[in-house]
Coordinates of C-alpha atoms and ligand atoms in Angstrom, one line a residue:
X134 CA 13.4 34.2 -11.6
X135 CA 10.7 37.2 -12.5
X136 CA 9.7 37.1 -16.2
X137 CA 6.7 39.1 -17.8
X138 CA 4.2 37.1 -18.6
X139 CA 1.6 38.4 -21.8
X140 CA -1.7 37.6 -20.1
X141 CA -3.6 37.2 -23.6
X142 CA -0.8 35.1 -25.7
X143 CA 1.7 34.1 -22.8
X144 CA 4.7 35.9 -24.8
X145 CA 7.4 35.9 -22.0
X146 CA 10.0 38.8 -21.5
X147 CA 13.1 39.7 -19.1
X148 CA 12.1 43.7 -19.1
X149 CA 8.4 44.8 -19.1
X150 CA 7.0 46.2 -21.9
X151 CA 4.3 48.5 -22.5
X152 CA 2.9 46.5 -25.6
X153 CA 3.2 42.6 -26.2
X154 CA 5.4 42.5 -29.3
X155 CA 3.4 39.1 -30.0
X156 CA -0.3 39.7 -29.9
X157 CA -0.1 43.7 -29.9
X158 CA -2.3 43.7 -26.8
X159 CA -1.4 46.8 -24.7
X160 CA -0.5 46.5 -21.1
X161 CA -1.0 43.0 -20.8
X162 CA 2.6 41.6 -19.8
X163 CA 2.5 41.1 -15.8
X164 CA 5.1 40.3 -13.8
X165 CA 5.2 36.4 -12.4
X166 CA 7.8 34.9 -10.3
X167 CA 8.2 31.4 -10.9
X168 CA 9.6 28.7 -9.4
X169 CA 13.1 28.4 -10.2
X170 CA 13.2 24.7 -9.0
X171 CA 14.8 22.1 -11.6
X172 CA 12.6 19.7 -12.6
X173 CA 13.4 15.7 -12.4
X174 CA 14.9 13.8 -15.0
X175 CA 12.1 11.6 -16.2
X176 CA 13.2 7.6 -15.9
X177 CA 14.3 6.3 -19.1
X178 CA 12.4 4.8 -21.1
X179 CA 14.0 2.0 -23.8
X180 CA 12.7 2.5 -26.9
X181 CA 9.8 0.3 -28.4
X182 CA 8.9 -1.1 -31.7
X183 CA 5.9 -0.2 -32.8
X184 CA 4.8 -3.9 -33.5
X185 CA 5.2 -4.3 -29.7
X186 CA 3.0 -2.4 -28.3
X187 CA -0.2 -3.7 -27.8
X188 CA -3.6 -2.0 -28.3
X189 CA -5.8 -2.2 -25.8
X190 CA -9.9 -2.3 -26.7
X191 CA -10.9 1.6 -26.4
X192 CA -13.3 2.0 -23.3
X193 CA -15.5 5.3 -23.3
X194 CA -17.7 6.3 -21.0
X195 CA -21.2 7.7 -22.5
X196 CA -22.0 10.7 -20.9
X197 CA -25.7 10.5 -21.5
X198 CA -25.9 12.9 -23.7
X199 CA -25.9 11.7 -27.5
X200 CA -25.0 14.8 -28.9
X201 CA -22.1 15.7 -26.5
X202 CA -20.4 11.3 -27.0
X203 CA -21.0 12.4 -30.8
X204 CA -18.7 16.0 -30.5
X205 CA -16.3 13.8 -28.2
X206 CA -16.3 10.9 -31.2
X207 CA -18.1 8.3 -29.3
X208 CA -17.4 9.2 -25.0
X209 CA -15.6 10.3 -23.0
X210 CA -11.5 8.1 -22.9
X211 CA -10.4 7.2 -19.9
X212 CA -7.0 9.1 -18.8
X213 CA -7.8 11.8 -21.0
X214 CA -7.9 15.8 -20.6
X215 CA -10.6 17.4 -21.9
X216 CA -11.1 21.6 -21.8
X217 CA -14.7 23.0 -22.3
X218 CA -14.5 26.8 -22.9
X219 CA -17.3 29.1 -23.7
X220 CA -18.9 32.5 -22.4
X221 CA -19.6 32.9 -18.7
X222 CA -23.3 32.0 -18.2
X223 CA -23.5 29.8 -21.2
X224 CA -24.0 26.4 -19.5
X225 CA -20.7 24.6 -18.9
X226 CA -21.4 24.1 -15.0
X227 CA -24.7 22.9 -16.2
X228 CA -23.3 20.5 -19.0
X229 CA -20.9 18.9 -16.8
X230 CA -22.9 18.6 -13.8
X231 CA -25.3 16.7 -15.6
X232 CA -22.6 14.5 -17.0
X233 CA -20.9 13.9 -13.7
X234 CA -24.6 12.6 -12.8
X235 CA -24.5 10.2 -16.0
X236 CA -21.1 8.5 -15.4
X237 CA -21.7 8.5 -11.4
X238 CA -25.0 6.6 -11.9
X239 CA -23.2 4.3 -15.1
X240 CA -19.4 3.7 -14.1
X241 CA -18.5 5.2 -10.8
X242 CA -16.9 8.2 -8.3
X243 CA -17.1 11.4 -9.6
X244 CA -15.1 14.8 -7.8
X245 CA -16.4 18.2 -9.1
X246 CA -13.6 20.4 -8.0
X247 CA -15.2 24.0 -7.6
X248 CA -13.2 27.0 -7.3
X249 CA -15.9 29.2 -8.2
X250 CA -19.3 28.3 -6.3
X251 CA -19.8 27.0 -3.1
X252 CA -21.0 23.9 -2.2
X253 CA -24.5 25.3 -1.7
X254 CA -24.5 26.7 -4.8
X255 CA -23.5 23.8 -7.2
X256 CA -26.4 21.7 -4.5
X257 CA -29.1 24.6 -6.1
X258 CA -28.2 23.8 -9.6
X259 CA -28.4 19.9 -9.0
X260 CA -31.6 20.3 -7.0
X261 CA -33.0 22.6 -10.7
X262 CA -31.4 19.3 -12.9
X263 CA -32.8 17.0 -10.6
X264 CA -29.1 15.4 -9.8
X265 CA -29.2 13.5 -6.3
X266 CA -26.3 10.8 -7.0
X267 CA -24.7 10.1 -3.9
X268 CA -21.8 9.1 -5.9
X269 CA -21.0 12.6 -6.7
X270 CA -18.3 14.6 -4.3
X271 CA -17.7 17.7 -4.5
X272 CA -14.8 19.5 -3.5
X273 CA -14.5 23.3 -2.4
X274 CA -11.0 24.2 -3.1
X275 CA -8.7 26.4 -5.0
X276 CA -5.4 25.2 -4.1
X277 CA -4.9 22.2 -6.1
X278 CA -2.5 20.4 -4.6
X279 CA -4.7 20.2 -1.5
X280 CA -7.6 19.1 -4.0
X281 CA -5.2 16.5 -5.4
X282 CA -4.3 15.2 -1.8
X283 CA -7.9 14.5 -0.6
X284 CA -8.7 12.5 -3.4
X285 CA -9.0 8.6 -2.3
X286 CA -7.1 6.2 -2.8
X287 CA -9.6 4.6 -4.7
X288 CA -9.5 6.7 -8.1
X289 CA -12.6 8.9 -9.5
X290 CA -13.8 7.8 -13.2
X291 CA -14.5 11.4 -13.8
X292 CA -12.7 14.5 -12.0
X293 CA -13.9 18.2 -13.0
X294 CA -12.4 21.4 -12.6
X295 CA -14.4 24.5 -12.5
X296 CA -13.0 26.1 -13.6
X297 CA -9.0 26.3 -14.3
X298 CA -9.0 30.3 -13.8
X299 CA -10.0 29.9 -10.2
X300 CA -7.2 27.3 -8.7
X301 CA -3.8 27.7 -8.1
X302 CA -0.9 25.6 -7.5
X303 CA 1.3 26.7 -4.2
X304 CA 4.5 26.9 -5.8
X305 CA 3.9 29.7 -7.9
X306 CA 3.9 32.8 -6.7
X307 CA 1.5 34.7 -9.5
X308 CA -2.1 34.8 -8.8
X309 CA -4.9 32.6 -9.7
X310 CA -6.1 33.0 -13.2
X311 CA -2.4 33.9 -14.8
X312 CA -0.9 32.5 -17.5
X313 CA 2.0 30.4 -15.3
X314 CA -1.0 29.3 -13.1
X315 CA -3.2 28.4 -15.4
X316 CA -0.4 26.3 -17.7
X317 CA 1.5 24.8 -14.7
X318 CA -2.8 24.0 -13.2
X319 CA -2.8 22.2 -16.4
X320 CA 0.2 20.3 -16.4
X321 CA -0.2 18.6 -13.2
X322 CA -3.5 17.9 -14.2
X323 CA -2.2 15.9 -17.0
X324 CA 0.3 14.0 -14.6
X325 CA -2.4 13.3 -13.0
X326 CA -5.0 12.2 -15.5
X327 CA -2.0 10.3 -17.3
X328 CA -0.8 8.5 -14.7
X329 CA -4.3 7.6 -12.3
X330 CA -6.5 6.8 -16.0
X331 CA -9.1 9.3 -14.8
X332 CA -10.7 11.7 -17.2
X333 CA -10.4 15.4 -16.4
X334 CA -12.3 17.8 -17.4
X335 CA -11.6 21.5 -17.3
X336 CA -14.1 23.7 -17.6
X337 CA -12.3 27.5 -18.9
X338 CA -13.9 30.8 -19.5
X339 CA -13.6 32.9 -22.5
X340 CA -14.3 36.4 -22.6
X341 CA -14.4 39.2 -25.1
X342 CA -10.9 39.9 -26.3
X343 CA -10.8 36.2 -27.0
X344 CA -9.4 34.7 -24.0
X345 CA -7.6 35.7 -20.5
X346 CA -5.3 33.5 -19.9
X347 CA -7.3 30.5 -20.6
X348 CA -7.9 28.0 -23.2
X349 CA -5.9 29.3 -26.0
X350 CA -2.4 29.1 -24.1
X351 CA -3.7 25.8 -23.1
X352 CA -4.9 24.2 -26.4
X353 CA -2.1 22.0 -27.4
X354 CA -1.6 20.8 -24.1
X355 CA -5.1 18.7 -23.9
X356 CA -6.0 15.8 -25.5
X357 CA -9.6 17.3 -26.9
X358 CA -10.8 21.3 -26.8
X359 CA -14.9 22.3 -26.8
X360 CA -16.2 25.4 -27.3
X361 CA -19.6 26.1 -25.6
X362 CA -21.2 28.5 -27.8
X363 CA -24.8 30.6 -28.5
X364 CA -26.6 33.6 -28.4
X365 CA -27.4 35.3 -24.8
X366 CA -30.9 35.6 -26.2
X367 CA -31.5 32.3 -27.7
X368 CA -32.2 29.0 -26.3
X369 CA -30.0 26.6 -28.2
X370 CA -26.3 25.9 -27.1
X371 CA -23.6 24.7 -29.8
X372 CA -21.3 22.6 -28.9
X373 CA -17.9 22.6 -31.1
X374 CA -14.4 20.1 -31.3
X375 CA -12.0 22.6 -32.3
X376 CA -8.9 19.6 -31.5
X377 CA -9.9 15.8 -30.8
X378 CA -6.8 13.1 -30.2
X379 CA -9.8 10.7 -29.8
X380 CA -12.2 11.9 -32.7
X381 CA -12.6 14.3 -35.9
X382 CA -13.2 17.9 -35.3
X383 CA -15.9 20.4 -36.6
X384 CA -18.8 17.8 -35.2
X385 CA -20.7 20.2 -33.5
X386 CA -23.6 19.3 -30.6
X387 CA -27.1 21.5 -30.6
X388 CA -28.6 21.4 -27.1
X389 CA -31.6 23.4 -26.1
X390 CA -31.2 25.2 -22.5
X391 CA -34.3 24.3 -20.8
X392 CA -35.7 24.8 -17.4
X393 CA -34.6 21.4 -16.4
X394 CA -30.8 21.5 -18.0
X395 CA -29.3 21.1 -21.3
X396 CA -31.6 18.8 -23.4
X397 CA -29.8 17.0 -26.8
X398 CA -31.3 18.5 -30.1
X399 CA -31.1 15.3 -32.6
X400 CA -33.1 17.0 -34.9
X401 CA -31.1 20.4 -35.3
X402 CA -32.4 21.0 -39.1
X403 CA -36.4 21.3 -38.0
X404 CA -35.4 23.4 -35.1
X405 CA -33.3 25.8 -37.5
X406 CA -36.3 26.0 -40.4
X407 CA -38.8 28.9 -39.4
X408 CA -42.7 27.3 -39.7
X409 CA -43.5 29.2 -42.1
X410 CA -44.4 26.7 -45.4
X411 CA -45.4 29.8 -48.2
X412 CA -42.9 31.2 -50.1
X413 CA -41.5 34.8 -49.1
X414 CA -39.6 37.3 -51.0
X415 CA -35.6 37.4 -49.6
X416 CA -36.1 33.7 -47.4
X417 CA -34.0 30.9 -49.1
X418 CA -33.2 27.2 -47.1
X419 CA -30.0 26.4 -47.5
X420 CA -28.6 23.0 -46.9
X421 CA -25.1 23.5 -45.2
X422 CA -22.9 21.2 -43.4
X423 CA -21.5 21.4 -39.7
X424 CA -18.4 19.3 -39.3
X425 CA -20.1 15.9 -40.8
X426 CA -23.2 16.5 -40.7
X427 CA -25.8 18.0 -42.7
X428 CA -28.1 21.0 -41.7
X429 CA -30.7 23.4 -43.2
X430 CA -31.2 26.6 -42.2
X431 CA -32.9 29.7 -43.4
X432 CA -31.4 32.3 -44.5
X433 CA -33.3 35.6 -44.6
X434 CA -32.1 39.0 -46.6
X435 CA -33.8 42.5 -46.6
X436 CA -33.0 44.7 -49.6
X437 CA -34.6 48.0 -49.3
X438 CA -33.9 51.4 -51.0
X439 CA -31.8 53.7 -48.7
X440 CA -32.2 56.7 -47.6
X441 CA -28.3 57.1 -47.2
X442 CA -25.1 58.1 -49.2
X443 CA -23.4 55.0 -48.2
X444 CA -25.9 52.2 -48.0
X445 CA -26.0 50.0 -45.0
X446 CA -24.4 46.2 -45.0
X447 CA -25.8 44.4 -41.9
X448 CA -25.2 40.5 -41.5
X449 CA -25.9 38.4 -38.6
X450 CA -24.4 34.8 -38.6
X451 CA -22.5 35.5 -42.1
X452 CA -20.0 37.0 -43.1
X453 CA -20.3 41.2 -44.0
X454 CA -17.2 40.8 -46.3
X455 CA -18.4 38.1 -48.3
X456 CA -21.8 39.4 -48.4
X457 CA -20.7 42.1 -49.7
X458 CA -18.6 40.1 -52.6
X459 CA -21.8 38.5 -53.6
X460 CA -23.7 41.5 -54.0
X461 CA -21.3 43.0 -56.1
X462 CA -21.0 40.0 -58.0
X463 CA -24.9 39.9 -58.5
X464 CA -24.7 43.6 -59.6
X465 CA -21.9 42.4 -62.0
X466 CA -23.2 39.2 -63.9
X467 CA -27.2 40.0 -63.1
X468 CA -27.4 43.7 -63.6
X469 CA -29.2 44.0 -60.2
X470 CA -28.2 47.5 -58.8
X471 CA -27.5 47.8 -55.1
X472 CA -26.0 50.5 -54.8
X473 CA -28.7 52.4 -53.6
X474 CA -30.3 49.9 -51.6
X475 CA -29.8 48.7 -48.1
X476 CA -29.2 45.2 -47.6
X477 CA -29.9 43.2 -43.9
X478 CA -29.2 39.3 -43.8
X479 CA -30.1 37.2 -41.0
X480 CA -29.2 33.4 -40.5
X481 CA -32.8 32.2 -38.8
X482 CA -32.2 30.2 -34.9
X483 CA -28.8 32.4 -34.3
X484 CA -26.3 30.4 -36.5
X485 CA -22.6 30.6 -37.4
X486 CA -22.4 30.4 -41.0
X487 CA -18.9 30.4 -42.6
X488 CA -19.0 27.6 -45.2
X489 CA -19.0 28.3 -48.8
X490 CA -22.0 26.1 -50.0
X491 CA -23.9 29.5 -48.3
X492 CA -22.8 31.4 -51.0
X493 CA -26.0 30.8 -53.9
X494 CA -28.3 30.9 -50.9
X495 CA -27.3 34.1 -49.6
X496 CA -27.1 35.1 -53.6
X497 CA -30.5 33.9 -54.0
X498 CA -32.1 35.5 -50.7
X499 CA -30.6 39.1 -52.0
X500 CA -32.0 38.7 -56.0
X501 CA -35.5 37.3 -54.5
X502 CA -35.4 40.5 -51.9
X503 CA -34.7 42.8 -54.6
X504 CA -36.9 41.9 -57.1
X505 CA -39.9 41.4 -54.4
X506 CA -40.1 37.4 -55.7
X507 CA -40.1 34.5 -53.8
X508 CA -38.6 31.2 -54.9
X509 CA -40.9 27.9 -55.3
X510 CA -41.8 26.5 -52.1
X511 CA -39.8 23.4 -50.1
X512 CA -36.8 24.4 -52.8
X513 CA -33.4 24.0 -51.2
X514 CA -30.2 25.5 -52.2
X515 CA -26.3 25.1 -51.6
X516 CA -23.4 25.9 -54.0
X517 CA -20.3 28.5 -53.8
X518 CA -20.1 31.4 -55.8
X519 CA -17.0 32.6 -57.7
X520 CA -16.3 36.2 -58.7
X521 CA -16.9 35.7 -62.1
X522 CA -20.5 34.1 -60.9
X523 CA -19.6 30.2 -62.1
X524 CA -21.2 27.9 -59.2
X525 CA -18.6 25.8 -58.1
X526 CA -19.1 22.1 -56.8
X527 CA -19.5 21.2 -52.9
X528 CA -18.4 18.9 -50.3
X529 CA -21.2 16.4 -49.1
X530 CA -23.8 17.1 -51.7
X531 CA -25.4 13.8 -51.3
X532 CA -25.3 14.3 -47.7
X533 CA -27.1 17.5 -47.9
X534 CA -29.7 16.2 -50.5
X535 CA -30.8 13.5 -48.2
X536 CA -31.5 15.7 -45.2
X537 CA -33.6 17.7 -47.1
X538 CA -35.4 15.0 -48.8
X539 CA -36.1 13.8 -45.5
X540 CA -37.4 17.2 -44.4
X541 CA -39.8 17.3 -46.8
X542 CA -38.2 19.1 -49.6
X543 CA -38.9 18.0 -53.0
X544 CA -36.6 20.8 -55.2
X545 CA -32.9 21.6 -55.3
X546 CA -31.1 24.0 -56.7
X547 CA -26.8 22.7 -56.8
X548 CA -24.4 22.9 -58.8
X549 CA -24.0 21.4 -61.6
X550 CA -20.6 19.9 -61.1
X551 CA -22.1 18.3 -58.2
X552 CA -24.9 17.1 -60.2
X553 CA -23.0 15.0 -62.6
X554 CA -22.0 12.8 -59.9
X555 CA -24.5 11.9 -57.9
X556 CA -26.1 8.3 -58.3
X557 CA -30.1 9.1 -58.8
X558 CA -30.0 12.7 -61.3
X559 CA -33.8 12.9 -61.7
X560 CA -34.0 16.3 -63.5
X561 CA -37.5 17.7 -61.8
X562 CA -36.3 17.7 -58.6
X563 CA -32.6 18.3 -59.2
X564 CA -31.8 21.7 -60.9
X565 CA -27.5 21.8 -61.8
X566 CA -26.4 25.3 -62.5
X567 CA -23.4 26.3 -64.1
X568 CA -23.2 30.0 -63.1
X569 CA -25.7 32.1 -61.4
X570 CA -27.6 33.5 -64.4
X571 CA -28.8 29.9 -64.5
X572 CA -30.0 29.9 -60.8
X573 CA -31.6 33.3 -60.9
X574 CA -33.3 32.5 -64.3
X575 CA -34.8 29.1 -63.3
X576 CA -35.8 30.1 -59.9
X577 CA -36.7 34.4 -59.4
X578 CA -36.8 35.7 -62.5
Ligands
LIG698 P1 -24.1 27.8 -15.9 O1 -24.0 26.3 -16.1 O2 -23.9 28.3 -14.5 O3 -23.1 28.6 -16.8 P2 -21.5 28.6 -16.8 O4 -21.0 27.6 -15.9 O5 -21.1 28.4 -18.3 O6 -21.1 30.0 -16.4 O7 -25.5 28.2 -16.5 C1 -25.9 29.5 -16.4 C2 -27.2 29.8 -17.0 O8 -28.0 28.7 -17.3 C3 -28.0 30.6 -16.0 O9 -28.3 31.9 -16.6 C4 -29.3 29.9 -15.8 C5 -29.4 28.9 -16.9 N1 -30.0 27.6 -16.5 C6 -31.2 27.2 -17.1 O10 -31.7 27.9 -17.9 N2 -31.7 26.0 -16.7 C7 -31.1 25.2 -15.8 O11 -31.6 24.1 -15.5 C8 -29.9 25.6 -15.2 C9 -29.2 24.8 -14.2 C10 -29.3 26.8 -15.6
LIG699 MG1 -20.0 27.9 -14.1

């Protein structure tokens, strides 16, 4: 049977359309012939209290890396699928070849399925990481079935796919890289890793309308999803859970991209803070929170008069809409005009910030910028803003506290309904606001 196949969202349709009436994307339904084979009644199964079933201790595999068994909630589980998406060129081959190393050295056989590079190739990179396990086989192949058959009797701990666009199952008649191919890749994967106890990971590639046929259409059929993410420019890598069956999501992993592979950041706060210890006009630390755990960054604002009618809004790492709430806000409640100024913020290291304890920092950075006045030095800030400028309480305030305590900073600015309830209140080092007023009048103006 031929359906029409929406490459981006995998909306199927009878006719062909010009325009996916799903995801709006234009020219993206294809036409796939599938299988029309009938699949199998499964064997039935007699339902099972669920007293009787028995739990078995969890095994995980480390993987070496701390920050990647952290993201996964501890290592990887046995019999589980596992998809790692991110940009081309990011580091995923790199990632999982190192791993494969780990867990061939620790537990046991691992297949690296490529469909992408050569054998030589994937040889080059492990020659760069230093990876010479004999217990590593790789297998050059795109038809997965074939892959599947060579696979020994004696099962791999570890089998990865690089990457699920690439291989095809023989059934199917659509090419390599479509939506049927990639879901039905998947599926039998599953089978597999289901039935054999063997993790799988696949490795997918995102690109810049989101995702071709990849990871999204496949997200609720594996047990855990990481995104691979960072700047082209930069050196560090962040690793993200956006669905765990075997952990919480939002823990995120740093790793720095070195010359010798992908090396664990523990520390990610003191590789986020800039080294400079003075105080400058427009830079405020913010403590923040990634998933669970606590981080401080910099954030940096430029408010400058403008030469324009419409003055310009520029945000890296945060975002434009809310920036531009806050400076409307802070025009509102502080009387500080904008309106003819030009306003650049920049999260320092390349960071993602969409949290709303950001808010009084960013509020902060723009007041200090604008009135040329720097706040007192090692001072950290975290709180959200509301529109009519009241600081509302946080998630984690202790937890943020603490990492900056640690780091060497000896003020805070929160709010105060977070203030109330934390166990140790000392006043000189713990400033509670109720609104921003408060904030800008103890520490700019
Ligand atoms: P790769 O793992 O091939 O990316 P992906 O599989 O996500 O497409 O990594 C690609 C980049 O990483 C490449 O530009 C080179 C760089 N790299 C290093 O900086 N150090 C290393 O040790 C290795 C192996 C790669
Ligand atoms: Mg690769």
């Amino acid at each position: 049977m031929t359906r029409f196949v929406c490459q981006q969202c995998g909306y199927q349709n009878l006719k062909w359309l010009g325009r996916c009436p799903n995801c709006g994307g234009w020219g993206t339904l294809v036409e796939e012939k599938g299988s029309a084979k009938q699949k199998k009644s499964p064997a039935v199964q007699r339902p099972v209290s669920l007293q009787e079933i028995e739990q078995n201790v969890e095994t995980r595999f480390k993987t070496g890396l701390s920050e990647l068994d952290q993201v996964l909630g501890g290592g990887l589980v046995p019999g589980s699928l596992v998809l790692l998406g991110g940009d081309p060129g990011i580091g995923k081959s790199t990632l999982l070849l190192q791993v494969a190393d780990y867990l061939a050295q620790n537990y046991g056989p691992v297949y690296y399925l490529s469909g992408e590079e050569s054998n030589q190739q994937i040889k080059l990179r492990a020659e760069r990481l230093g990876v010479s396990t004999p217990e590593i086989f790789l297998i050059s192949e795109t038809n997965l079935a074939a892959a599947l058959e060579v696979l020994p009797e004696e099962r791999p701990v570890l089998l990865v796919v690089d990457s699920i666009q690439t291989i095809f199952w023989p059934d199917l008649t659509s090419a390599p890289g479509s939506v049927s191919q990639v879901r039905e890749c998947t599926v039998r994967l599953l089978e597999f890793a289901k039935k054999e106890g063997v993790c799988v990971i696949l490795i997918g590639h995102v690109t810049k309308e989101g995702m071709l046929a990849g990871p999204r259409v496949l997200e609720h059929l594996v047990d855990t999803v990481l995104y691979f993410e960072g700047e082209r420019g930069a050196s560090f890598r962040i690793l993200r859970a956006v669905k765990n069956r075997f952990g919480s999501t939002n823990e995120i992993g740093v790793f720095e991209m070195t010359s010798q592979g992908l090396r664990p950041v523990t520390n990610p706060s003191a590789f986020f803070l800039s080294e400079v210890t003075e105080t400058v006009a427009g830079a405020v630390v913010c403590a923040t929170i990634e998933g669970t755990r606590p981080i401080l960054v910099e954030v940096q604002a430029l408010v400058t008069r403008t030469p324009l009618a419409t003055p310009r809004r520029t945000s890296v790492g945060f975002d434009p809409q809310r920036l531009a709430m806050l400076a409307a806000i802070l025009e509102k409640k502080a009387g500080l005009s904008f309106y003819d100024q030009d306003i650049y913020l920049n999260v320092v290291g390349g960071l993602k910030l969409n949290e709303p304890g950001v808010d009084l920092a960013v509020v902060l950075a723009l007041a200090s910028s604008r009135l040329e006045r720097g706040l007192p030095p090692k001072t950290v800030v975290f709180g959200e803003v509301g529109l009519t400028g009241e600081v509302r309480p946080v998630a984690m305030a202790e937890n943020r506290l603490r990492e900056a305590f640690r780091l060497g900073f000896h003020k805070a600015c929160l709010p105060e309904g977070n203030r109330q309830n934390l166990p140790n209140k000392s006043p000189n080092k713990l400033v509670g606001v109720h609104n921003l007023q408060e904030a800008l009048e103890e520490f700019v103006l």
